[in-house]
Amino acid sequence: MKLQVTQENLNRALGSVARVANTRNALPILANVLIKTSNNRLSLSATNLDIAITHYIGAKVSEEGSITVPARLMQDFISSLPSGVINLELKETKLSITTDQYQSTVNGIMADDFPVMPAITSGQSWTVPGALLKKTLQQVVFAASNDETRPVLTAVLLHTSNGALYMAATDSYRLAERQLNNNTEDVRLLVPATAMQDLLRIIGDGADAVQVTHDDQQILFQVGDVELVTRLVEGKYPDYQKLIPSTFATSATLKRADFVNVTKVSSLFARESAGSITIEVDEAAQSLSIRSVASQLGENTAQAEAKATGSASITLNSKYLLDALNALGGDEVTFGFNGKLEATLLTDAANDDYKHVIMPLKG
Amino acid sequence: MKLQVTQENLNRALGSVARVANTRNALPILANVLIKTSNNRLSLSATNLDIAITHYIGAKVSEEGSITVPARLMQDFISSLPSGVINLELKETKLSITTDQYQSTVNGIMADDFPVMPAITSGQSWTVPGALLKKTLQQVVFAASNDETRPVLTAVLLHTSNGALYMAATDSYRLAERQLNNNTEDVRLLVPATAMQDLLRIIGDGADAVQVTHDDQQILFQVGDVELVTRLVEGKYPDYQKLIPSTFATSATLKRADFVNVTKVSSLFARESAGSITIEVDEAAQSLSIRSVASQLGENTAQAEAKATGSASITLNSKYLLDALNALGGDEVTFGFNGKLEATLLTDAANDDYKHVIMPLKG
């Protein structure tokens, strides 16, 4: 293998893939990135056996070949080099990396030993606008669970309902759902939330359409020159849509920034009580106020103006409330609830494409 | 106690003092900040028994008084509030804090129990320009030791020599010294490096002259409306000046940015060897090159142009070298050394007010 590549391209590709490589794995080669020529392109790949990411870049190849090298060293090293041309040349398993100022040799492991994810040969394929997918991932993925004892809840559900594509995630304490574009394909897929976090990092701000292809076992996302493939999670996802309330005894519409501020201040007094805060909506006062009590430190009441319908109070976890308010993103939010133990709903006051449910705490 | 104060002033004062308060201390009141009125001023103080910081701010006081309240909660809370007027009112040991939107009660501990550092009644006093003191602290303090078994090395030495004031610190592997202004007072003081880090945070960028006052046991720094007092360290500081080399068999002068780059890249290959890198100065090639070898991962040689006198090589810790290059700050640096086990010196090529010594590793 012998080639020339720019520092900018090599650095960008390592930035996409190196995070998936992991030195804590039992298999040493999984800490490596696979570098492989193909005509005048170079592919860089890394995998943890569940997720694989490949980034293609242009290169001036004079001898074809492939090698795997330690991902972290390679990323740190290439990102430290000045911009310009880098020469790569393989001698047995040693990769020589040279520029005007630097001469390095990195010890590799033969590419033959690198595990490759099976290809998706016959599957459905559709596209999602990049910016919409990115926004949806930001609003939904964090609501998935980290608890490996219920694997389906560590996944994000991607499914069609009445001709529209939805993404949803829940950890059973909160639930986020967003409608994406219309979709003629009928799908119901459980995609690991960790893979979706990797996908989020890959989708740039000016991303074009993302091509999605899947079979029964795997799903492939193609974002420009980057491919991410991940195994699907098996199991039956809860019928979450029936948990989303649609009518409310009490509701308040207020500026999102105000709601964030009063929640943040209140949460400081809720550290002793694991984030427990009590929200009171008052129709007569047209206000939403939050009360939190720290037996040791003191107590706080914070108030914001709101368009209120009904008067009642409910106790929530302040962290979940802040997560939801940050995900919402619009100017005004509507917060609705019913009984003290029933699901609450947060939506953008202007449209309800995105729904965020939080279960109350026992007050 | 009853008063009005602006959120901006209260927040600024808490920012100066709260860091010294510590919840891990055996004495609960040391996690608190003392708030005390004095005519139309409010003082906020915190102490860890070794260091005390007091910040004075303007306030509209209608009833005099004092109280101590949890520093961290107070800082987090006040910094979360919108700018504008805050009302403080003490009822027994409960401090009520109110704005238009927020009503809080913070539980305090009586001010009588708060430990006060003894006043410096008869001592010497002199001034140092704020910007010069700040720069000096940035260049010197990090070279002090963290090792409590040799207390004198955890201090910074502030001393006069031939009518000039110097600050110096060493952990016995490296040494930093800077000349400050001329000083008619004859001083030799060991100031805890941790207190100097706090002082560094307090000195703003546009700081005026800093007033320094000391007796045998304590030193007081007055920076605008902030006072920092710290106990002095007892003991005999090593006669460090004789360790600074003044003639060199080999030396190189090069762009500081180049030296930083080649050191950074080389350090990536020096992780296995605890940061050990070998610097070679070559008079014939007019270059400085750095070689590092990681037996597992590979090896690297990085080269920079230099005005070189003499040809030889020496092995240093890359972290210490980067710390020194960052502290130097000028465009060009001069690096000089003699035998393989003798002290090396780094200075700004344009002036030698600041001297940084690094002891070599056994290559």
XYZ file of C-alpha atoms in Angstrom:
726
model
C 0.000 0.000 0.000
C 1.340 3.404 -0.979
C -0.628 6.616 -1.287
C -0.950 10.344 -0.701
C -3.850 11.890 1.185
C -4.525 15.342 2.662
C -4.336 15.814 6.423
C -7.800 17.445 6.323
C -9.505 14.408 4.723
C -7.678 11.820 6.814
C -8.435 13.767 9.996
C -12.131 14.087 9.094
C -12.445 10.348 8.382
C -10.698 9.392 11.624
C -13.047 11.766 13.459
C -16.047 9.839 12.077
C -14.889 6.300 12.772
C -12.318 6.242 15.610
C -14.880 6.633 18.403
C -16.338 3.192 17.660
C -12.954 1.498 18.124
C -12.430 0.461 21.730
C -9.255 -0.537 23.575
C -11.247 -2.161 26.391
C -12.429 -4.952 24.112
C -11.036 -8.483 24.503
C -10.097 -8.534 20.805
C -7.082 -6.195 20.323
C -7.897 -5.552 16.656
C -11.158 -3.833 17.682
C -9.015 -0.947 19.027
C -7.776 -0.491 15.460
C -9.060 1.312 12.410
C -8.999 -0.483 9.053
C -7.389 1.556 6.249
C -8.003 0.200 2.769
C -7.427 1.487 -0.763
C -9.899 1.028 -3.591
C -8.874 2.700 -6.882
C -8.454 6.357 -5.989
C -10.424 6.138 -2.771
C -9.394 5.274 0.732
C -11.830 3.763 3.228
C -11.409 3.964 6.979
C -13.522 1.615 9.110
C -13.991 0.785 12.782
C -16.373 -1.602 14.525
C -17.334 -2.859 17.980
C -19.063 -5.922 16.434
C -22.519 -4.282 16.962
C -21.900 -1.050 15.062
C -19.544 -0.426 12.118
C -18.729 2.957 10.583
C -16.896 3.457 7.275
C -15.775 6.799 5.855
C -14.595 7.098 2.215
C -12.128 9.832 1.207
C -10.206 10.710 -1.956
C -6.528 9.674 -2.184
C -3.742 9.419 -4.770
C -3.100 5.675 -4.649
C 0.076 4.313 -6.266
C -0.072 0.815 -4.699
C -3.261 -0.875 -3.449
C -3.341 -2.463 0.015
C -4.831 -2.476 3.492
C -3.777 -2.494 7.157
C -5.270 -1.879 10.612
C -3.586 0.576 13.024
C -4.392 1.758 16.586
C -7.338 4.151 16.215
C -6.675 6.469 19.134
C -2.967 6.984 18.385
C -3.751 7.505 14.707
C -6.485 10.058 15.423
C -4.407 11.996 17.973
C -1.378 11.918 15.686
C -3.051 12.960 12.432
C -5.042 15.723 14.160
C -1.756 17.147 15.521
C -0.158 17.397 12.076
C -0.265 20.626 10.047
C -2.603 20.675 7.040
C -1.112 19.484 3.747
C -0.096 16.251 2.048
C 0.635 13.094 4.061
C 2.437 10.075 2.550
C 1.361 6.624 3.737
C 3.409 3.558 2.866
C 3.054 0.036 4.202
C 6.124 -2.170 4.805
C 4.944 -5.582 6.025
C 2.716 -4.568 8.989
C 4.446 -1.244 9.663
C 2.706 1.862 8.339
C 5.116 4.675 7.564
C 3.573 8.157 7.793
C 5.650 11.074 6.510
C 5.290 14.787 5.896
C 7.976 17.440 5.404
C 8.555 17.682 9.133
C 7.478 14.329 10.539
C 8.528 10.727 9.978
C 6.558 8.118 11.892
C 6.148 4.383 11.878
C 2.990 2.910 13.363
C 2.803 -0.827 14.071
C -0.314 -2.392 12.536
C -2.213 -5.687 12.554
C -2.989 -7.442 9.226
C -6.306 -6.401 7.686
C -7.325 -10.046 7.113
C -8.069 -10.381 10.830
C -10.468 -7.408 10.903
C -14.108 -8.453 11.511
C -16.479 -7.319 8.767
C -20.247 -6.847 9.284
C -22.311 -8.933 6.828
C -23.576 -6.933 3.839
C -27.268 -6.051 3.486
C -28.008 -7.651 0.127
C -31.782 -7.688 -0.147
C -33.578 -5.068 1.872
C -35.946 -2.138 1.817
C -34.498 1.304 1.209
C -35.836 4.813 1.753
C -34.548 8.341 2.408
C -34.987 10.913 5.205
C -33.931 14.591 4.894
C -30.661 14.975 6.853
C -31.628 18.068 8.864
C -34.970 16.527 9.898
C -33.312 13.262 10.958
C -30.706 15.160 12.968
C -33.314 17.242 14.803
C -35.380 14.107 15.506
C -32.397 12.220 16.902
C -31.627 15.182 19.192
C -35.197 15.249 20.463
C -35.784 11.509 20.903
C -32.637 9.433 21.537
C -31.867 10.724 25.068
C -35.209 9.345 26.325
C -34.069 5.739 25.704
C -33.001 3.623 28.670
C -29.431 2.636 29.646
C -30.659 -0.386 31.541
C -29.459 -3.501 29.693
C -31.870 -5.734 31.627
C -34.702 -4.544 29.346
C -32.961 -4.478 25.946
C -35.966 -3.206 23.937
C -35.960 0.055 25.963
C -32.282 0.672 25.067
C -33.463 0.932 21.441
C -35.187 3.668 19.489
C -38.353 2.549 17.697
C -38.563 3.572 14.037
C -42.012 2.748 12.694
C -44.697 3.783 10.226
C -48.239 4.541 11.291
C -50.920 5.821 8.881
C -48.305 6.418 6.161
C -46.003 8.553 8.332
C -42.637 7.623 9.820
C -42.217 8.060 13.607
C -39.260 7.780 15.945
C -39.885 7.055 19.630
C -37.899 6.197 22.776
C -38.806 5.627 26.409
C -37.117 4.552 29.619
C -40.570 3.978 31.201
C -40.320 7.231 33.235
C -40.491 9.491 30.193
C -41.229 9.099 26.511
C -40.326 11.113 23.427
C -41.918 10.740 20.012
C -41.504 12.685 16.805
C -43.187 12.390 13.461
C -40.752 12.441 10.523
C -41.723 12.504 6.852
C -44.311 10.428 5.041
C -43.110 6.979 4.111
C -44.639 4.437 1.775
C -42.548 1.563 3.167
C -44.075 -0.192 6.167
C -41.370 -0.562 8.837
C -41.114 -1.379 12.549
C -37.455 -1.469 13.601
C -35.655 -1.350 16.947
C -32.346 0.509 16.448
C -29.827 0.640 19.367
C -29.830 4.150 20.907
C -26.006 4.077 21.108
C -25.838 3.634 17.315
C -28.216 6.578 16.916
C -25.895 8.721 19.068
C -23.057 7.806 16.685
C -25.292 8.646 13.717
C -26.068 12.044 15.291
C -22.342 12.851 15.416
C -21.934 11.902 11.758
C -24.813 13.959 10.330
C -23.387 17.414 9.571
C -25.460 20.571 9.715
C -25.745 20.852 5.943
C -26.498 17.128 5.469
C -28.418 16.038 2.380
C -30.857 13.154 2.326
C -29.829 10.146 4.408
C -30.318 6.811 2.645
C -31.649 4.084 4.944
C -31.521 0.368 4.027
C -32.443 -2.558 6.242
C -33.104 -6.280 6.330
C -34.327 -8.332 9.313
C -31.072 -8.112 11.236
C -29.298 -4.900 10.324
C -29.876 -1.305 9.287
C -27.545 0.858 7.185
C -27.470 4.676 7.185
C -25.593 6.397 4.322
C -24.713 10.047 5.020
C -22.641 11.453 2.152
C -19.346 9.520 2.223
C -20.044 7.872 5.563
C -21.816 4.564 6.186
C -23.066 3.394 9.571
C -24.419 -0.128 9.908
C -25.806 -1.542 13.157
C -27.503 -4.715 14.313
C -31.195 -4.353 15.160
C -32.530 -5.143 18.641
C -34.953 -8.070 18.851
C -38.087 -8.040 20.984
C -41.547 -6.502 21.299
C -41.694 -2.750 21.933
C -44.464 -1.547 24.282
C -47.552 -0.049 22.615
C -46.438 3.404 23.709
C -48.893 5.530 21.727
C -51.788 4.658 24.025
C -49.750 6.143 26.928
C -49.726 9.645 25.399
C -52.570 11.689 26.938
C -54.675 13.827 24.588
C -57.097 15.634 26.931
C -56.129 17.542 30.060
C -57.887 18.742 33.202
C -55.140 21.347 33.709
C -52.815 22.995 31.220
C -50.475 25.973 30.953
C -48.863 27.654 27.947
C -45.814 29.812 28.703
C -42.500 31.048 27.324
C -40.079 28.135 27.169
C -37.211 30.324 28.476
C -39.283 31.252 31.572
C -40.168 27.615 32.208
C -36.467 26.643 31.912
C -35.404 29.407 34.343
C -37.902 28.629 37.088
C -37.148 24.903 36.776
C -33.374 25.452 36.968
C -33.598 27.657 40.061
C -36.036 25.255 41.729
C -33.824 22.252 40.998
C -31.056 23.765 43.183
C -33.294 23.275 46.223
C -34.314 19.783 45.064
C -30.907 18.099 45.330
C -31.750 16.469 48.666
C -35.025 15.106 47.290
C -33.517 13.591 44.105
C -34.821 16.410 41.915
C -38.437 16.363 43.117
C -40.256 19.660 42.392
C -43.953 20.530 42.617
C -45.509 22.492 39.754
C -48.670 24.456 40.440
C -50.865 25.863 37.677
C -53.217 28.627 38.852
C -55.993 29.723 36.486
C -57.034 32.729 38.635
C -53.455 34.070 38.842
C -52.670 33.008 35.236
C -49.370 31.611 36.476
C -47.248 28.494 36.753
C -45.157 28.274 39.915
C -42.652 25.674 41.106
C -41.960 24.874 44.741
C -39.020 22.853 46.050
C -38.010 22.128 49.625
C -34.618 21.048 50.965
C -35.133 20.242 54.640
C -31.490 21.055 55.474
C -30.819 24.000 53.202
C -34.096 25.869 52.803
C -36.893 26.203 50.275
C -37.789 28.066 47.113
C -40.839 29.163 45.147
C -40.425 30.453 41.597
C -43.203 31.870 39.461
C -43.800 32.525 35.745
C -46.704 34.055 33.793
C -48.776 31.495 31.897
C -52.024 31.097 29.972
C -53.577 28.659 32.442
C -56.682 26.482 32.174
C -57.670 24.706 35.395
C -55.843 24.841 38.733
C -53.938 21.907 40.202
C -50.434 20.773 41.136
C -48.219 17.828 40.200
C -44.754 16.590 41.258
C -42.060 15.843 38.642
C -38.337 15.095 38.459
C -36.657 18.434 37.607
C -33.960 16.777 35.471
C -36.547 15.099 33.243
C -38.435 18.374 32.946
C -35.267 20.282 31.935
C -34.328 17.581 29.393
C -37.791 17.873 27.838
C -37.756 21.697 27.767
C -34.321 21.692 26.119
C -35.469 19.147 23.510
C -38.604 21.132 22.655
C -36.740 24.132 21.283
C -39.641 26.440 20.320
C -40.610 29.808 21.866
C -43.665 28.645 23.794
C -44.521 25.295 25.344
C -47.783 23.758 26.504
C -47.748 21.584 29.605
C -50.858 19.495 30.313
C -51.730 17.008 33.047
C -54.620 15.191 34.729
C -54.493 13.175 37.990
C -51.497 13.187 40.337
C -50.305 9.782 39.086
C -51.169 10.132 35.387
C -48.813 10.878 32.499
C -48.109 14.574 31.732
C -47.461 15.942 28.231
C -45.181 18.694 26.941
C -45.476 19.999 23.372
C -44.448 23.042 21.399
C -47.385 25.461 21.628
C -47.173 26.078 17.856
C -47.268 22.441 16.644
C -47.358 18.946 18.081
C -45.008 17.000 15.775
C -42.928 16.341 18.877
C -44.545 14.885 22.009
C -42.766 14.463 25.320
C -44.417 12.519 28.144
C -43.153 12.571 31.751
C -44.570 10.323 34.464
C -45.131 12.181 37.773
C -43.424 11.314 41.073
C -45.517 10.301 44.040
C -45.693 13.783 45.627
C -30.284 42.218 58.650
C -32.255 43.731 55.787
C -30.862 45.064 52.526
C -31.043 45.368 48.760
C -28.215 44.369 46.455
C -27.899 43.827 42.699
C -27.709 40.279 41.353
C -24.573 41.279 39.376
C -22.636 42.399 42.484
C -23.753 39.528 44.689
C -22.936 37.023 41.950
C -19.478 38.541 41.404
C -18.666 38.434 45.132
C -19.828 34.826 45.480
C -17.674 33.961 42.467
C -14.601 35.330 44.281
C -15.111 33.688 47.665
C -17.272 30.550 47.336
C -14.479 28.350 45.965
C -12.600 28.526 49.274
C -15.594 27.157 51.199
C -15.507 23.375 51.379
C -18.225 20.877 52.284
C -15.687 18.118 52.912
C -14.352 19.872 55.996
C -15.098 18.499 59.467
C -16.490 21.895 60.549
C -19.875 22.403 58.794
C -19.626 26.199 58.980
C -16.570 26.103 56.649
C -18.965 25.137 53.816
C -20.701 28.463 54.408
C -20.089 32.013 53.265
C -20.285 34.823 55.817
C -22.526 37.728 54.723
C -22.144 40.870 56.820
C -23.333 44.462 56.505
C -21.167 47.461 57.326
C -22.852 50.847 56.650
C -23.724 50.747 52.959
C -21.384 47.915 52.145
C -21.823 44.183 52.259
C -18.890 41.834 52.801
C -18.858 38.188 51.742
C -16.159 35.947 53.227
C -15.125 32.305 53.076
C -12.219 30.467 54.662
C -10.657 27.009 54.898
C -8.645 28.075 58.013
C -5.469 28.487 55.882
C -6.819 30.955 53.319
C -9.584 33.540 53.727
C -11.110 35.656 50.952
C -13.389 38.657 51.506
C -15.181 40.594 48.764
C -16.838 43.968 49.507
C -19.787 45.167 47.422
C -22.183 48.108 47.577
C -25.659 47.522 49.073
C -28.660 49.524 50.292
C -28.702 48.465 53.944
C -31.807 49.207 56.034
C -30.912 46.948 59.008
C -27.373 45.875 59.935
C -26.617 42.199 60.618
C -24.738 39.080 59.578
C -25.309 35.385 58.847
C -23.522 32.444 57.229
C -25.259 30.401 54.488
C -24.216 27.358 52.384
C -21.746 28.720 49.811
C -22.412 26.331 46.950
C -26.203 26.587 47.093
C -25.961 30.369 47.400
C -23.602 30.673 44.424
C -25.624 28.329 42.192
C -28.864 30.049 43.202
C -27.778 33.670 42.788
C -26.049 32.939 39.460
C -29.322 31.432 38.166
C -31.350 34.547 38.970
C -32.004 37.240 36.349
C -30.084 40.506 36.744
C -31.746 43.178 38.868
C -32.461 43.931 42.516
C -32.441 41.176 45.150
C -33.915 41.677 48.649
C -32.180 39.922 51.540
C -33.830 39.757 54.954
C -32.760 37.737 57.978
C -35.343 36.176 60.320
C -33.497 34.407 63.149
C -31.110 32.141 61.190
C -33.241 31.969 58.019
C -32.196 34.226 55.158
C -35.092 35.218 52.945
C -34.092 36.026 49.343
C -36.732 37.580 47.117
C -37.052 39.066 43.642
C -40.161 39.731 41.563
C -40.310 36.114 40.471
C -38.552 34.169 43.211
C -39.078 33.734 46.955
C -36.507 31.609 48.747
C -35.529 30.840 52.288
C -32.010 29.575 52.962
C -31.166 28.077 56.365
C -28.047 29.694 57.864
C -25.681 29.244 60.805
C -25.056 32.157 63.197
C -22.158 34.388 62.171
C -20.660 34.281 65.704
C -19.434 30.730 65.016
C -17.534 31.722 61.839
C -13.722 31.490 62.255
C -11.919 34.748 61.559
C -8.245 34.936 60.507
C -6.196 37.157 62.854
C -5.648 40.685 61.527
C -2.201 41.804 60.295
C -1.649 44.766 62.586
C 2.033 45.611 62.211
C 3.607 44.528 58.976
C 5.477 45.623 55.889
C 3.453 46.769 52.892
C 4.287 47.246 49.217
C 2.558 47.187 45.819
C 2.939 45.169 42.620
C 1.285 46.105 39.288
C -1.745 43.789 38.846
C -1.031 42.700 35.258
C 2.612 41.884 36.084
C 1.629 39.874 39.169
C -0.976 37.960 37.166
C 1.490 37.072 34.407
C 4.086 36.014 37.003
C 1.624 33.776 38.841
C 0.683 32.119 35.527
C 4.337 31.463 34.727
C 5.540 30.302 38.142
C 2.856 28.733 40.368
C 2.336 25.503 38.361
C 5.975 24.501 38.975
C 5.348 24.119 42.729
C 4.987 20.628 44.193
C 1.764 18.912 45.321
C 3.677 16.602 47.619
C 2.743 17.477 51.216
C 5.705 15.499 52.605
C 8.000 18.419 51.658
C 5.874 21.432 52.647
C 8.366 24.108 51.540
C 8.109 22.897 47.915
C 4.305 23.324 47.988
C 4.979 27.052 48.474
C 6.007 29.814 46.107
C 9.057 31.786 47.233
C 8.648 35.569 47.110
C 11.997 37.220 47.822
C 14.162 40.236 47.103
C 17.644 39.928 45.680
C 19.783 42.951 44.708
C 16.798 45.278 45.108
C 14.484 43.338 42.807
C 11.502 41.171 43.737
C 11.484 37.547 42.454
C 8.914 34.784 42.516
C 10.090 31.169 42.234
C 8.673 27.650 42.537
C 10.090 24.156 42.095
C 8.992 20.558 42.562
C 12.673 19.448 42.295
C 12.159 18.184 38.698
C 11.592 21.641 37.262
C 11.935 25.210 38.427
C 10.362 28.496 37.361
C 11.562 31.950 38.349
C 10.463 35.391 37.319
C 11.735 38.826 38.205
C 8.992 41.274 39.191
C 9.485 44.960 39.885
C 12.122 46.651 42.000
C 11.379 46.584 45.675
C 12.972 48.490 48.515
C 11.560 46.181 51.185
C 13.687 43.140 51.961
C 11.410 40.089 52.015
C 11.736 36.288 51.942
C 8.299 34.688 52.210
C 6.920 31.217 51.500
C 3.337 31.594 50.242
C 1.197 28.429 49.690
C 0.840 27.725 45.948
C -2.859 26.930 46.430
C -3.420 30.447 47.800
C -1.586 31.854 44.769
C -3.942 29.911 42.472
C -6.863 31.551 44.266
C -5.170 34.943 43.916
C -4.737 34.315 40.176
C -8.505 33.788 39.819
C -9.198 37.027 41.677
C -6.888 39.318 39.676
C -8.907 40.587 36.726
C -7.355 41.475 33.392
C -7.558 45.215 33.999
C -6.326 44.958 37.608
C -4.639 47.991 39.161
C -1.807 47.784 41.662
C -2.093 44.951 44.170
C -1.328 45.976 47.755
C 0.689 43.354 49.666
C 1.023 43.390 53.478
C 2.654 40.739 55.646
C 3.899 39.907 59.115
C 5.763 36.771 60.232
C 2.791 34.469 59.949
C 0.443 35.798 57.288
C 0.315 37.706 54.008
C -2.567 39.834 52.728
C -3.224 40.692 49.055
C -5.689 43.514 48.334
C -7.011 43.543 44.754
C -9.621 46.276 44.347
C -12.549 45.273 46.590
C -11.196 41.798 47.285
C -8.864 40.737 50.093
C -7.037 37.412 50.252
C -5.132 36.498 53.393
C -3.149 33.281 53.792
C -0.855 31.712 56.367
C 2.802 31.564 55.372
C 4.663 28.244 55.109
C 7.521 27.756 57.589
C 10.852 26.191 56.642
C 14.025 26.788 54.677
C 13.673 27.044 50.883
C 16.500 25.474 48.835
C 19.082 27.891 47.422
C 17.590 27.440 43.965
C 19.414 30.211 42.103
C 22.670 28.255 42.028
C 20.809 25.474 40.144
C 20.053 27.733 37.146
C 22.709 27.148 34.473
C 24.155 30.228 32.742
C 26.516 28.746 30.114
C 25.668 26.018 27.630
C 27.601 23.531 25.503
C 24.558 23.193 23.211
C 21.726 25.593 22.508
C 18.941 26.152 19.986
C 16.722 29.163 19.310
C 13.491 28.456 17.419
C 9.888 29.548 16.972
C 7.941 28.661 20.101
C 4.943 27.458 18.026
C 7.215 25.005 16.135
C 8.718 23.718 19.379
C 5.207 23.202 20.819
C 4.038 21.328 17.704
C 6.941 18.894 17.471
C 6.734 18.247 21.230
C 2.967 17.591 21.095
C 3.235 15.153 18.208
C 6.197 13.381 19.814
C 4.404 13.060 23.143
C 1.733 10.877 21.487
C 4.364 8.199 20.934
C 5.763 8.692 24.460
C 2.722 7.521 26.420
C 4.212 4.074 27.069
C 7.460 5.604 28.321
C 5.826 8.084 30.763
C 6.392 11.024 28.416
C 10.090 10.427 27.734
C 11.275 12.151 24.521
C 14.802 12.705 23.184
C 15.676 16.140 21.813
C 18.554 16.401 19.366
C 20.160 19.713 18.416
C 22.173 19.569 15.184
C 24.441 22.520 14.366
C 25.255 21.288 10.832
C 21.569 20.824 9.916
C 20.523 23.938 11.906
C 17.662 21.931 13.361
C 16.078 20.643 16.556
C 14.447 17.221 16.251
C 12.549 15.108 18.752
C 12.443 11.334 18.710
C 10.011 9.167 20.696
C 9.602 5.391 20.632
C 6.607 3.328 21.757
C 7.695 -0.310 21.571
C 4.098 -1.489 21.025
C 2.713 1.245 18.836
C 5.577 2.541 16.720
C 7.950 5.503 16.677
C 8.149 9.101 15.557
C 10.723 11.734 14.614
C 9.686 15.357 14.291
C 11.928 18.166 13.121
C 11.966 21.962 13.325
C 14.333 24.643 11.972
C 16.528 26.206 14.667
C 19.531 28.472 15.105
C 21.732 25.792 16.663
C 25.084 26.044 18.463
C 26.742 22.713 19.246
C 25.336 19.246 18.529
C 24.087 16.881 21.234
C 20.948 15.170 22.521
C 19.113 15.079 25.850
C 16.027 13.249 27.211
C 13.178 15.173 28.887
C 9.630 14.612 30.105
C 7.361 15.922 27.322
C 4.707 17.186 29.755
C 7.229 19.358 31.606
C 8.532 20.678 28.287
C 5.016 21.576 27.079
C 4.196 23.267 30.413
C 7.352 25.371 30.091
C 6.726 26.292 26.435
C 3.158 27.331 27.266
C 4.356 29.445 30.205
C 7.017 31.221 28.116
C 4.556 32.898 25.798
C 6.923 34.810 23.451
C 7.538 34.221 19.718
C 10.966 32.580 19.990
C 12.513 30.474 22.736
C 16.086 29.523 23.533
C 16.771 26.050 24.879
C 20.226 25.371 26.336
C 21.820 22.335 27.965
C 25.147 20.757 28.948
C 25.735 17.163 30.102
C 23.064 14.443 29.897
C 22.277 14.691 33.623
C 22.615 18.454 34.074
C 19.842 21.030 34.345
C 18.479 22.493 31.061
C 17.200 26.064 30.671
C 14.373 27.564 28.618
C 14.026 31.331 28.201
C 12.295 33.754 25.871
C 14.840 34.533 23.133
C 14.070 38.275 23.481
C 14.565 38.630 27.265
C 15.382 36.476 30.258
C 13.108 37.908 32.985
C 11.555 34.450 33.114
C 13.748 31.359 33.555
C 12.468 27.802 33.371
C 14.738 24.906 34.348
C 13.933 21.252 33.575
C 16.009 18.353 34.907
C 16.675 15.675 32.266
C 15.525 12.049 32.496
C 18.106 9.280 32.495
C 17.910 8.548 28.745
